PDB file of C-alpha atoms and ligand atoms in Angstrom:
ATOM      1  CA  MET A   1       0.008   0.014   0.025  1.00  0.00           C
ATOM      2  CA  GLY A   2       1.372   3.406  -0.969  1.00  0.00           C
ATOM      3  CA  LYS A   3       1.456   6.179   1.463  1.00  0.00           C
ATOM      4  CA  ILE A   4       1.171   9.896   0.887  1.00  0.00           C
ATOM      5  CA  SER A   5       3.257  12.293   2.910  1.00  0.00           C
ATOM      6  CA  PRO A   6       2.245  15.837   2.050  1.00  0.00           C
ATOM      7  CA  SER A   7       4.996  18.415   2.569  1.00  0.00           C
ATOM      8  CA  ILE A   8       3.616  21.354   4.579  1.00  0.00           C
ATOM      9  CA  LEU A   9       6.370  23.494   2.941  1.00  0.00           C
ATOM     10  CA  SER A  10       3.785  24.468   0.337  1.00  0.00           C
ATOM     11  CA  ALA A  11       0.941  24.980   2.803  1.00  0.00           C
ATOM     12  CA  ASP A  12      -0.486  28.386   3.784  1.00  0.00           C
ATOM     13  CA  PHE A  13       1.471  29.044   6.952  1.00  0.00           C
ATOM     14  CA  SER A  14      -0.955  31.690   8.129  1.00  0.00           C
ATOM     15  CA  ARG A  15      -3.445  28.802   8.516  1.00  0.00           C
ATOM     16  CA  LEU A  16      -1.093  25.925   9.181  1.00  0.00           C
ATOM     17  CA  GLY A  17      -3.287  24.159  11.685  1.00  0.00           C
ATOM     18  CA  GLU A  18      -6.271  24.124   9.297  1.00  0.00           C
ATOM     19  CA  GLU A  19      -4.062  23.053   6.440  1.00  0.00           C
ATOM     20  CA  ILE A  20      -2.755  20.081   8.438  1.00  0.00           C
ATOM     21  CA  LYS A  21      -6.238  19.027   9.380  1.00  0.00           C
ATOM     22  CA  ALA A  22      -7.352  19.357   5.792  1.00  0.00           C
ATOM     23  CA  ILE A  23      -4.720  17.019   4.507  1.00  0.00           C
ATOM     24  CA  GLU A  24      -5.447  14.542   7.317  1.00  0.00           C
ATOM     25  CA  GLU A  25      -9.109  14.548   6.363  1.00  0.00           C
ATOM     26  CA  ALA A  26      -8.091  14.297   2.702  1.00  0.00           C
ATOM     27  CA  GLY A  27      -6.460  10.851   3.294  1.00  0.00           C
ATOM     28  CA  ALA A  28      -2.778  11.755   4.004  1.00  0.00           C
ATOM     29  CA  ASP A  29      -0.793   8.998   5.754  1.00  0.00           C
ATOM     30  CA  TYR A  30       2.114  11.142   7.137  1.00  0.00           C
ATOM     31  CA  ILE A  31       2.805  14.814   7.529  1.00  0.00           C
ATOM     32  CA  HIS A  32       6.164  15.711   5.987  1.00  0.00           C
ATOM     33  CA  ILE A  33       7.956  18.567   7.689  1.00  0.00           C
ATOM     34  CA  ASP A  34      10.931  20.129   5.957  1.00  0.00           C
ATOM     35  CA  VAL A  35      13.592  21.541   8.227  1.00  0.00           C
ATOM     36  CA  MET A  36      16.146  23.766   6.492  1.00  0.00           C
ATOM     37  CA  ASP A  37      19.012  25.675   8.071  1.00  0.00           C
ATOM     38  CA  GLY A  38      20.352  28.096   5.297  1.00  0.00           C
ATOM     39  CA  HIS A  39      23.669  26.174   5.534  1.00  0.00           C
ATOM     40  CA  PHE A  40      23.240  22.597   4.208  1.00  0.00           C
ATOM     41  CA  VAL A  41      20.604  23.952   1.907  1.00  0.00           C
ATOM     42  CA  PRO A  42      20.116  27.539   0.693  1.00  0.00           C
ATOM     43  CA  ASN A  43      16.816  28.157   2.565  1.00  0.00           C
ATOM     44  CA  ILE A  44      15.618  28.513   6.126  1.00  0.00           C
ATOM     45  CA  THR A  45      12.278  27.073   7.129  1.00  0.00           C
ATOM     46  CA  ILE A  46      10.942  25.280  10.172  1.00  0.00           C
ATOM     47  CA  GLY A  47      12.284  24.483  13.646  1.00  0.00           C
ATOM     48  CA  PRO A  48      11.163  22.247  16.453  1.00  0.00           C
ATOM     49  CA  LEU A  49       8.581  24.813  17.538  1.00  0.00           C
ATOM     50  CA  ILE A  50       6.540  24.130  14.452  1.00  0.00           C
ATOM     51  CA  VAL A  51       6.943  20.408  14.835  1.00  0.00           C
ATOM     52  CA  LYS A  52       5.516  20.676  18.366  1.00  0.00           C
ATOM     53  CA  ALA A  53       2.631  22.759  17.138  1.00  0.00           C
ATOM     54  CA  ALA A  54       1.840  20.314  14.233  1.00  0.00           C
ATOM     55  CA  LYS A  55       1.832  17.466  16.814  1.00  0.00           C
ATOM     56  CA  LYS A  56      -1.093  19.150  18.635  1.00  0.00           C
ATOM     57  CA  VAL A  57      -3.333  19.260  15.577  1.00  0.00           C
ATOM     58  CA  THR A  58      -2.913  15.839  14.053  1.00  0.00           C
ATOM     59  CA  LYS A  59      -2.852  12.192  14.903  1.00  0.00           C
ATOM     60  CA  LEU A  60      -0.803  11.324  11.802  1.00  0.00           C
ATOM     61  CA  PRO A  61       2.870  10.421  12.195  1.00  0.00           C
ATOM     62  CA  LEU A  62       5.199  13.390  11.711  1.00  0.00           C
ATOM     63  CA  ASP A  63       7.780  12.573   8.994  1.00  0.00           C
ATOM     64  CA  VAL A  64      10.522  15.098   9.842  1.00  0.00           C
ATOM     65  CA  HIS A  65      13.142  15.706   7.134  1.00  0.00           C
ATOM     66  CA  LEU A  66      16.270  17.410   8.556  1.00  0.00           C
ATOM     67  CA  MET A  67      18.144  19.309   5.889  1.00  0.00           C
ATOM     68  CA  ILE A  68      20.641  20.768   8.373  1.00  0.00           C
ATOM     69  CA  SER A  69      24.316  20.612   8.979  1.00  0.00           C
ATOM     70  CA  ASP A  70      25.440  18.727  12.080  1.00  0.00           C
ATOM     71  CA  PRO A  71      21.979  17.324  12.828  1.00  0.00           C
ATOM     72  CA  ASP A  72      23.285  15.526  15.947  1.00  0.00           C
ATOM     73  CA  ARG A  73      23.121  18.879  17.806  1.00  0.00           C
ATOM     74  CA  TYR A  74      19.322  19.065  17.340  1.00  0.00           C
ATOM     75  CA  LEU A  75      18.157  15.505  17.467  1.00  0.00           C
ATOM     76  CA  ASP A  76      16.874  15.774  21.039  1.00  0.00           C
ATOM     77  CA  ASP A  77      14.895  18.939  20.254  1.00  0.00           C
ATOM     78  CA  PHE A  78      13.140  17.349  17.317  1.00  0.00           C
ATOM     79  CA  ILE A  79      12.485  14.100  19.223  1.00  0.00           C
ATOM     80  CA  GLU A  80      11.070  16.046  22.208  1.00  0.00           C
ATOM     81  CA  ALA A  81       8.884  18.096  19.773  1.00  0.00           C
ATOM     82  CA  GLY A  82       7.119  14.922  18.649  1.00  0.00           C
ATOM     83  CA  SER A  83       8.820  13.544  15.596  1.00  0.00           C
ATOM     84  CA  ASP A  84       7.663  10.030  14.709  1.00  0.00           C
ATOM     85  CA  ILE A  85      10.153   9.516  11.910  1.00  0.00           C
ATOM     86  CA  LEU A  86      13.411  11.548  11.933  1.00  0.00           C
ATOM     87  CA  THR A  87      15.410  11.568   8.749  1.00  0.00           C
ATOM     88  CA  VAL A  88      18.942  12.843   8.405  1.00  0.00           C
ATOM     89  CA  HIS A  89      20.997  13.336   5.263  1.00  0.00           C
ATOM     90  CA  ALA A  90      23.887  10.903   4.791  1.00  0.00           C
ATOM     91  CA  GLU A  91      25.864  13.958   3.460  1.00  0.00           C
ATOM     92  CA  THR A  92      25.688  15.685   6.830  1.00  0.00           C
ATOM     93  CA  CYS A  93      26.601  12.818   9.145  1.00  0.00           C
ATOM     94  CA  PRO A  94      30.239  11.695   9.485  1.00  0.00           C
ATOM     95  CA  HIS A  95      29.128   9.106  12.068  1.00  0.00           C
ATOM     96  CA  LEU A  96      25.897   7.999  10.456  1.00  0.00           C
ATOM     97  CA  ASN A  97      25.759   4.716  12.366  1.00  0.00           C
ATOM     98  CA  ARG A  98      25.892   6.521  15.697  1.00  0.00           C
ATOM     99  CA  THR A  99      23.284   9.077  14.582  1.00  0.00           C
ATOM    100  CA  ILE A 100      20.764   6.457  13.364  1.00  0.00           C
ATOM    101  CA  THR A 101      21.377   4.323  16.539  1.00  0.00           C
ATOM    102  CA  TYR A 102      20.776   7.370  18.739  1.00  0.00           C
ATOM    103  CA  ILE A 103      17.452   8.165  17.107  1.00  0.00           C
ATOM    104  CA  LYS A 104      16.266   4.574  17.348  1.00  0.00           C
ATOM    105  CA  GLU A 105      17.334   4.297  20.998  1.00  0.00           C
ATOM    106  CA  LYS A 106      15.016   7.242  21.695  1.00  0.00           C
ATOM    107  CA  GLY A 107      12.093   5.260  20.332  1.00  0.00           C
ATOM    108  CA  VAL A 108      11.747   7.182  17.105  1.00  0.00           C
ATOM    109  CA  LYS A 109      11.974   5.715  13.625  1.00  0.00           C
ATOM    110  CA  ALA A 110      15.139   6.652  11.822  1.00  0.00           C
ATOM    111  CA  GLY A 111      15.519   7.545   8.226  1.00  0.00           C
ATOM    112  CA  VAL A 112      18.449   8.386   6.001  1.00  0.00           C
ATOM    113  CA  SER A 113      18.133  10.676   2.962  1.00  0.00           C
ATOM    114  CA  LEU A 114      20.358  10.888  -0.162  1.00  0.00           C
ATOM    115  CA  ASN A 115      20.789  13.853  -2.381  1.00  0.00           C
ATOM    116  CA  PRO A 116      20.177  13.309  -6.132  1.00  0.00           C
ATOM    117  CA  SER A 117      23.953  12.944  -6.795  1.00  0.00           C
ATOM    118  CA  THR A 118      24.750  10.823  -3.807  1.00  0.00           C
ATOM    119  CA  SER A 119      25.363   7.101  -4.649  1.00  0.00           C
ATOM    120  CA  LEU A 120      23.277   4.294  -3.197  1.00  0.00           C
ATOM    121  CA  SER A 121      26.623   2.764  -2.116  1.00  0.00           C
ATOM    122  CA  SER A 122      26.633   5.236   0.799  1.00  0.00           C
ATOM    123  CA  LEU A 123      23.872   3.075   2.257  1.00  0.00           C
ATOM    124  CA  ASP A 124      26.006  -0.121   2.121  1.00  0.00           C
ATOM    125  CA  TYR A 125      26.700  -0.410   5.856  1.00  0.00           C
ATOM    126  CA  ILE A 126      23.636   1.456   7.264  1.00  0.00           C
ATOM    127  CA  LEU A 127      20.699   0.099   5.301  1.00  0.00           C
ATOM    128  CA  GLU A 128      20.101  -2.833   7.688  1.00  0.00           C
ATOM    129  CA  PHE A 129      19.668  -0.350  10.590  1.00  0.00           C
ATOM    130  CA  VAL A 130      17.242   2.198   9.147  1.00  0.00           C
ATOM    131  CA  ASP A 131      13.404   2.276   9.102  1.00  0.00           C
ATOM    132  CA  MET A 132      13.177   4.560   6.008  1.00  0.00           C
ATOM    133  CA  VAL A 133      15.268   5.738   3.075  1.00  0.00           C
ATOM    134  CA  LEU A 134      14.319   9.123   1.619  1.00  0.00           C
ATOM    135  CA  ILE A 135      15.498   9.416  -1.951  1.00  0.00           C
ATOM    136  CA  MET A 136      15.663  13.076  -3.084  1.00  0.00           C
ATOM    137  CA  SER A 137      14.335  13.567  -6.561  1.00  0.00           C
ATOM    138  CA  VAL A 138      15.205  17.274  -6.514  1.00  0.00           C
ATOM    139  CA  ASN A 139      18.139  19.122  -4.950  1.00  0.00           C
ATOM    140  CA  PRO A 140      16.778  19.899  -1.444  1.00  0.00           C
ATOM    141  CA  GLY A 141      16.038  23.487  -0.588  1.00  0.00           C
ATOM    142  CA  PHE A 142      12.838  24.445  -2.243  1.00  0.00           C
ATOM    143  CA  GLY A 143       9.387  23.210  -3.079  1.00  0.00           C
ATOM    144  CA  GLY A 144       8.050  23.304  -6.565  1.00  0.00           C
ATOM    145  CA  GLN A 145      11.119  21.991  -8.484  1.00  0.00           C
ATOM    146  CA  LYS A 146      11.148  19.501 -11.341  1.00  0.00           C
ATOM    147  CA  PHE A 147      11.559  15.800 -10.698  1.00  0.00           C
ATOM    148  CA  ILE A 148      15.066  14.624 -11.750  1.00  0.00           C
ATOM    149  CA  GLU A 149      14.475  11.700 -14.071  1.00  0.00           C
ATOM    150  CA  ASN A 150      17.478   9.457 -13.306  1.00  0.00           C
ATOM    151  CA  THR A 151      16.020   9.052  -9.765  1.00  0.00           C
ATOM    152  CA  ILE A 152      13.812   6.333 -11.285  1.00  0.00           C
ATOM    153  CA  GLN A 153      16.837   4.121 -11.821  1.00  0.00           C
ATOM    154  CA  LYS A 154      18.091   4.835  -8.290  1.00  0.00           C
ATOM    155  CA  ILE A 155      14.593   3.827  -6.843  1.00  0.00           C
ATOM    156  CA  GLU A 156      14.556   0.551  -8.909  1.00  0.00           C
ATOM    157  CA  LEU A 157      18.054  -0.384  -7.628  1.00  0.00           C
ATOM    158  CA  LEU A 158      17.205   0.381  -4.015  1.00  0.00           C
ATOM    159  CA  ARG A 159      13.956  -1.594  -4.279  1.00  0.00           C
ATOM    160  CA  ILE A 160      15.965  -4.592  -5.429  1.00  0.00           C
ATOM    161  CA  LEU A 161      18.391  -4.174  -2.490  1.00  0.00           C
ATOM    162  CA  ILE A 162      15.668  -3.927   0.074  1.00  0.00           C
ATOM    163  CA  ASP A 163      13.666  -6.907  -1.277  1.00  0.00           C
ATOM    164  CA  LYS A 164      16.764  -9.109  -1.780  1.00  0.00           C
ATOM    165  CA  ASN A 165      17.649  -8.651   1.929  1.00  0.00           C
ATOM    166  CA  ASN A 166      14.052  -8.836   3.143  1.00  0.00           C
ATOM    167  CA  PHE A 167      14.502  -5.541   4.983  1.00  0.00           C
ATOM    168  CA  ASP A 168      11.484  -3.835   6.620  1.00  0.00           C
ATOM    169  CA  ILE A 169      12.250  -0.375   5.212  1.00  0.00           C
ATOM    170  CA  GLU A 170      10.004   2.265   3.757  1.00  0.00           C
ATOM    171  CA  LEU A 171      11.193   3.666   0.388  1.00  0.00           C
ATOM    172  CA  ASN A 172      10.281   7.313   0.413  1.00  0.00           C
ATOM    173  CA  VAL A 173      10.780   9.665  -2.593  1.00  0.00           C
ATOM    174  CA  ASP A 174      10.746  13.448  -2.173  1.00  0.00           C
ATOM    175  CA  GLY A 175      10.592  16.316  -4.713  1.00  0.00           C
ATOM    176  CA  GLY A 176       8.668  17.133  -7.885  1.00  0.00           C
ATOM    177  CA  ILE A 177       5.992  14.361  -7.340  1.00  0.00           C
ATOM    178  CA  ASN A 178       2.548  15.029  -8.729  1.00  0.00           C
ATOM    179  CA  THR A 179      -0.388  13.118 -10.341  1.00  0.00           C
ATOM    180  CA  ASP A 180       1.444  13.074 -13.738  1.00  0.00           C
ATOM    181  CA  ASN A 181       4.546  11.124 -12.597  1.00  0.00           C
ATOM    182  CA  ILE A 182       3.518   9.287  -9.333  1.00  0.00           C
ATOM    183  CA  GLU A 183       2.549   6.070 -11.212  1.00  0.00           C
ATOM    184  CA  LYS A 184       5.990   5.606 -12.718  1.00  0.00           C
ATOM    185  CA  ILE A 185       7.657   6.388  -9.350  1.00  0.00           C
ATOM    186  CA  ALA A 186       5.460   3.681  -7.751  1.00  0.00           C
ATOM    187  CA  LYS A 187       6.301   1.259 -10.555  1.00  0.00           C
ATOM    188  CA  ALA A 188       9.993   1.871  -9.817  1.00  0.00           C
ATOM    189  CA  GLY A 189       9.421   0.607  -6.265  1.00  0.00           C
ATOM    190  CA  ALA A 190       8.665   3.514  -3.954  1.00  0.00           C
ATOM    191  CA  ASN A 191       6.019   3.093  -1.315  1.00  0.00           C
ATOM    192  CA  VAL A 192       5.961   6.524   0.403  1.00  0.00           C
ATOM    193  CA  PHE A 193       5.488   9.650  -1.720  1.00  0.00           C
ATOM    194  CA  VAL A 194       6.246  13.175  -0.442  1.00  0.00           C
ATOM    195  CA  SER A 195       4.355  15.872  -2.325  1.00  0.00           C
ATOM    196  CA  GLY A 196       4.188  19.597  -1.485  1.00  0.00           C
ATOM    197  CA  SER A 197       3.183  21.736  -4.394  1.00  0.00           C
ATOM    198  CA  GLY A 198       1.595  18.729  -6.076  1.00  0.00           C
ATOM    199  CA  ILE A 199      -1.049  18.640  -3.308  1.00  0.00           C
ATOM    200  CA  PHE A 200      -1.169  22.140  -1.737  1.00  0.00           C
ATOM    201  CA  ASN A 201      -1.311  23.939  -5.123  1.00  0.00           C
ATOM    202  CA  THR A 202      -4.451  21.979  -6.143  1.00  0.00           C
ATOM    203  CA  GLU A 203      -7.996  23.061  -5.216  1.00  0.00           C
ATOM    204  CA  ASP A 204      -9.221  19.908  -3.756  1.00  0.00           C
ATOM    205  CA  TYR A 205      -6.740  18.003  -1.590  1.00  0.00           C
ATOM    206  CA  LYS A 206      -8.914  15.029  -1.142  1.00  0.00           C
ATOM    207  CA  LYS A 207      -9.402  14.624  -4.950  1.00  0.00           C
ATOM    208  CA  THR A 208      -5.641  14.890  -5.521  1.00  0.00           C
ATOM    209  CA  ILE A 209      -4.668  12.449  -2.712  1.00  0.00           C
ATOM    210  CA  THR A 210      -7.310  10.006  -3.875  1.00  0.00           C
ATOM    211  CA  LEU A 211      -6.122  10.195  -7.478  1.00  0.00           C
ATOM    212  CA  MET A 212      -2.536   9.708  -6.321  1.00  0.00           C
ATOM    213  CA  LYS A 213      -3.494   6.504  -4.401  1.00  0.00           C
ATOM    214  CA  ASP A 214      -5.418   5.171  -7.339  1.00  0.00           C
ATOM    215  CA  LEU A 215      -2.358   5.655  -9.559  1.00  0.00           C
ATOM    216  CA  ILE A 216      -0.103   3.940  -6.960  1.00  0.00           C
ATOM    217  CA  ASN A 217      -2.558   1.007  -6.775  1.00  0.00           C
ATOM    218  CA  LYS A 218      -2.705   0.768 -10.540  1.00  0.00           C
ATOM    219  CA  ALA A 219       1.123   0.597 -10.678  1.00  0.00           C
ATOM    220  CA  ASN A 220       1.210  -1.970  -7.893  1.00  0.00           C
ATOM    221  CA  GLN A 221      -1.467  -4.228  -9.661  1.00  0.00           C
ATOM    222  CA  MET A 222       0.496  -4.081 -12.898  1.00  0.00           C
ATOM    223  CA  MET A 223       3.600  -5.310 -11.073  1.00  0.00           C
ATOM    224  CA  ALA A 224       1.714  -8.168  -9.221  1.00  0.00           C
TER     225      ALA A 224
HETATM  226  C1  LIG B 301      12.729  19.835  -0.880  1.00  0.00           C
HETATM  227  C2  LIG B 301      11.847  19.246   0.288  1.00  0.00           C
HETATM  228  C3  LIG B 301      10.648  18.648  -0.299  1.00  0.00           C
HETATM  229  C4  LIG B 301       9.738  19.648  -0.900  1.00  0.00           C
HETATM  230  C5  LIG B 301       8.814  18.896  -1.873  1.00  0.00           C
HETATM  231  O1  LIG B 301      13.825  20.359  -0.366  1.00  0.00           O
HETATM  232  O2  LIG B 301      12.598  18.319   0.924  1.00  0.00           O
HETATM  233  O3  LIG B 301       9.960  17.969   0.714  1.00  0.00           O
HETATM  234  O4  LIG B 301       8.951  20.385  -0.009  1.00  0.00           O
HETATM  235  O5  LIG B 301       8.059  19.903  -2.557  1.00  0.00           O
HETATM  236  P1  LIG B 301       7.523  19.561  -3.987  1.00  0.00           P
HETATM  237  O6  LIG B 301       6.619  18.370  -3.858  1.00  0.00           O
HETATM  238  O7  LIG B 301       6.773  20.877  -4.336  1.00  0.00           O
HETATM  239  O8  LIG B 301       8.667  19.324  -4.863  1.00  0.00           O
HETATM  240 ZN1  LIG B 302      11.379  16.924   2.309  1.00  0.00          ZN
END
């Protein structure tokens, strides 16, 4: 079953609580929260305060994506704020095993994210320990960018690796996903789909999320 994780980066922040409730009612599975520091990525967005506020208005798991340098400094803050899944970038963690182990010891699911140009081989000695891999299909930093096509091949290869080893890992893809391309991303093997502008820039969130799920199911049936 495919899961939809709408990125609140494209929500109307003056009505954030309502927007989160609206995507929950529209059938979202997770809430994706993009944390940017203006250092690892060229944009500054959300901190633990907003994660804490989001936690108050939804029962959905918070899928927190840390695009920050030296994330170890802030793990406790994001865990205490109510993150259910905490994802760090491999590019920011010299001691990735330690970082992932720490998150899991705190009872939070741990994810690792890879930039578009980062090789899957950087997962070689960490894959068995993570709960989620977040494949970036745009260069992180902004919503509304175009999906980078060679991500499809990366997803296909990662799906083979996960299945071959029987790992219980969610394969999440983030960036440029909409109703036009979600089917082929599902076919490649993703099972969680982050979408910001692809959902929040549409009139009817429920209609969009329902269509996205139908397209994922269609892809899954074709593969069965
Ligand atoms: C990009 C963020 C994404 C982004 C997705 O740096 O990590 O989560 O908000 O937005 P869209 O779906 O508009 O590409
Ligand atoms: Zn993200």
